[in-house]
Amino acid sequence: MIQPVILEKLEELPESFQTEVLHYIEFLIEKYAQKSIQEKPTKKRRVAGTMEGMIIMADDFDEPLEDLKEYM
């Protein structure tokens, strides 16, 4: 919807100003292309076994809880 209005206004400008508008458009395209590249988060790969030995579980971990014995 806005493109026809932009083209109409652009045609009203002298050629030297049209060139400046072109340069500005190219600048914006380059600026936002670089910004989108920078904003992409890099995915960190998980490595299996990195927490080994850091987590200690009780020996009765798999046993039913005392609170739930009445439901068993």
XYZ file of N, CA and C in Angstrom:
216
model
N 0.815 -1.198 0.000
C 0.000 0.000 0.000
C 0.858 1.261 0.000
N 1.987 1.191 0.665
C 2.826 2.378 0.773
C 3.745 2.535 -0.440
N 3.993 1.452 -1.168
C 4.916 1.504 -2.299
C 4.481 2.498 -3.381
N 3.206 2.534 -3.766
C 2.815 3.524 -4.779
C 3.052 4.965 -4.315
N 2.821 5.212 -3.040
C 3.034 6.570 -2.507
C 4.523 6.909 -2.550
N 5.362 5.940 -2.166
C 6.809 6.170 -2.197
C 7.274 6.427 -3.619
N 6.804 5.623 -4.561
C 7.201 5.802 -5.958
C 6.747 7.150 -6.499
N 5.545 7.559 -6.116
C 5.027 8.857 -6.562
C 5.896 9.999 -6.041
N 6.232 9.939 -4.762
C 7.069 10.982 -4.166
C 8.481 10.955 -4.761
N 8.973 9.753 -5.033
C 10.310 9.603 -5.594
C 10.393 10.228 -6.983
N 9.346 10.048 -7.769
C 9.329 10.629 -9.116
C 9.292 12.151 -9.093
N 8.805 12.738 -8.017
C 8.755 14.189 -7.895
C 10.132 14.790 -7.598
N 11.039 13.972 -7.073
C 12.367 14.462 -6.695
C 13.281 14.585 -7.908
N 14.231 15.530 -7.833
C 15.248 15.580 -8.891
C 16.129 14.320 -8.843
N 16.801 14.030 -9.942
C 17.571 12.794 -10.046
C 18.664 12.696 -8.986
N 19.278 13.792 -8.606
C 20.328 13.754 -7.588
C 19.752 13.306 -6.235
N 18.541 13.732 -5.926
C 17.909 13.306 -4.679
C 17.469 11.848 -4.762
N 17.034 11.441 -5.939
C 16.664 10.039 -6.131
C 17.871 9.132 -5.864
N 19.041 9.592 -6.283
C 20.266 8.833 -6.039
C 20.529 8.737 -4.540
N 20.310 9.822 -3.819
C 20.491 9.801 -2.364
C 19.510 8.838 -1.700
N 18.280 8.821 -2.184
C 17.278 7.896 -1.645
C 17.727 6.463 -1.898
N 18.244 6.185 -3.077
C 18.738 4.850 -3.406
C 19.863 4.445 -2.457
N 20.785 5.357 -2.220
C 21.897 5.065 -1.303
C 21.384 4.801 0.114
N 20.384 5.563 0.528
C 19.826 5.363 1.863
C 19.137 4.005 1.963
N 18.407 3.622 0.926
C 17.747 2.311 0.926
C 18.789 1.202 1.016
N 19.866 1.314 0.260
C 20.939 0.319 0.303
C 21.578 0.266 1.684
N 21.744 1.438 2.305
C 22.298 1.500 3.655
C 21.393 0.757 4.640
N 20.088 0.998 4.558
C 19.146 0.339 5.465
C 19.157 -1.174 5.270
N 19.198 -1.614 4.025
C 19.218 -3.053 3.752
C 20.460 -3.678 4.360
N 21.600 -3.038 4.183
C 22.852 -3.569 4.726
C 22.845 -3.548 6.253
N 22.347 -2.474 6.825
C 22.320 -2.330 8.277
C 21.474 -3.423 8.928
N 20.282 -3.646 8.406
C 19.399 -4.623 9.021
C 19.793 -6.046 8.673
N 20.489 -6.260 7.566
C 21.004 -7.593 7.248
C 22.085 -7.963 8.252
N 22.971 -7.021 8.577
C 24.026 -7.270 9.562
C 23.422 -7.474 10.946
N 22.405 -6.704 11.275
C 21.786 -6.801 12.591
C 21.121 -8.158 12.765
N 20.452 -8.656 11.731
C 19.787 -9.946 11.844
C 20.799 -11.080 11.968
N 21.962 -10.924 11.349
C 23.017 -11.932 11.477
C 23.551 -11.939 12.903
N 23.738 -10.771 13.486
C 24.275 -10.659 14.835
C 23.285 -11.160 15.877
N 21.989 -11.007 15.636
C 20.983 -11.359 16.620
C 20.696 -12.854 16.668
N 21.096 -13.599 15.642
C 20.812 -15.030 15.648
C 21.617 -15.696 16.752
N 20.930 -16.267 17.726
C 21.656 -16.921 18.811
C 22.283 -18.231 18.321
N 23.478 -18.459 18.746
C 24.121 -19.714 18.396
C 23.660 -20.772 19.381
N 23.286 -21.913 18.853
C 22.808 -22.984 19.712
C 24.002 -23.689 20.325
N 23.967 -23.816 21.628
C 25.023 -24.546 22.314
C 24.653 -26.019 22.331
N 25.565 -26.819 21.913
C 25.317 -28.257 21.916
C 25.543 -28.811 23.316
N 24.655 -29.668 23.722
C 24.777 -30.309 25.031
C 25.722 -31.489 24.905
N 26.512 -31.663 25.912
C 27.460 -32.770 25.930
C 27.047 -33.719 27.044
N 26.829 -34.962 26.667
C 26.402 -35.959 27.652
C 27.521 -36.232 28.640
N 27.143 -36.365 29.895
C 28.099 -36.738 30.930
C 28.825 -35.584 31.587
N 28.472 -34.355 31.292
C 29.183 -33.226 31.891
C 28.840 -33.027 33.367
N 27.706 -33.546 33.811
C 27.301 -33.402 35.217
C 27.613 -34.659 36.032
N 28.293 -35.598 35.417
C 28.570 -36.860 36.091
C 29.349 -36.623 37.380
N 28.866 -37.235 38.462
C 29.523 -37.108 39.749
C 29.117 -35.866 40.528
N 28.354 -34.968 39.932
C 27.957 -33.736 40.612
C 26.593 -33.871 41.280
N 25.812 -34.833 40.852
C 24.482 -35.024 41.409
C 24.472 -36.327 42.197
N 24.087 -36.254 43.442
C 24.044 -37.436 44.300
C 22.585 -37.733 44.622
N 22.161 -38.959 44.305
C 20.795 -39.355 44.590
C 20.797 -40.352 45.742
N 19.748 -40.312 46.502
C 19.601 -41.235 47.630
C 19.466 -42.664 47.120
N 19.875 -43.607 47.948
C 19.793 -45.021 47.566
C 18.343 -45.475 47.372
N 17.405 -44.848 48.089
C 16.003 -45.234 47.983
C 15.226 -44.301 47.030
N 15.892 -43.786 46.056
C 15.271 -42.830 45.134
C 14.036 -43.404 44.444
N 14.095 -44.649 44.037
C 12.990 -45.277 43.309
C 11.906 -45.856 44.217
N 12.080 -45.818 45.501
C 11.098 -46.353 46.440
C 9.896 -45.408 46.532
N 8.708 -45.957 46.816
C 7.523 -45.091 46.971
C 7.694 -44.121 48.144
N 7.104 -42.971 48.021
C 7.159 -41.963 49.079
C 6.261 -42.359 50.243
N 6.663 -41.983 51.455
C 5.875 -42.288 52.655
C 4.479 -41.651 52.554
N 4.406 -40.455 52.008
C 3.132 -39.743 51.913
C 2.134 -40.459 51.005
N 2.603 -41.257 50.073
C 1.730 -41.899 49.110
C 1.417 -43.364 49.441
N 1.927 -43.866 50.534
C 1.729 -45.277 50.872
C 0.259 -45.621 51.080
N -0.554 -44.685 51.586
C -1.966 -44.979 51.820
C -2.733 -45.142 50.506
N -2.191 -44.648 49.402
C -2.856 -44.773 48.102
C -2.443 -46.045 47.366
N -1.421 -46.751 47.850
C -0.905 -47.928 47.161
C -1.699 -49.154 47.514
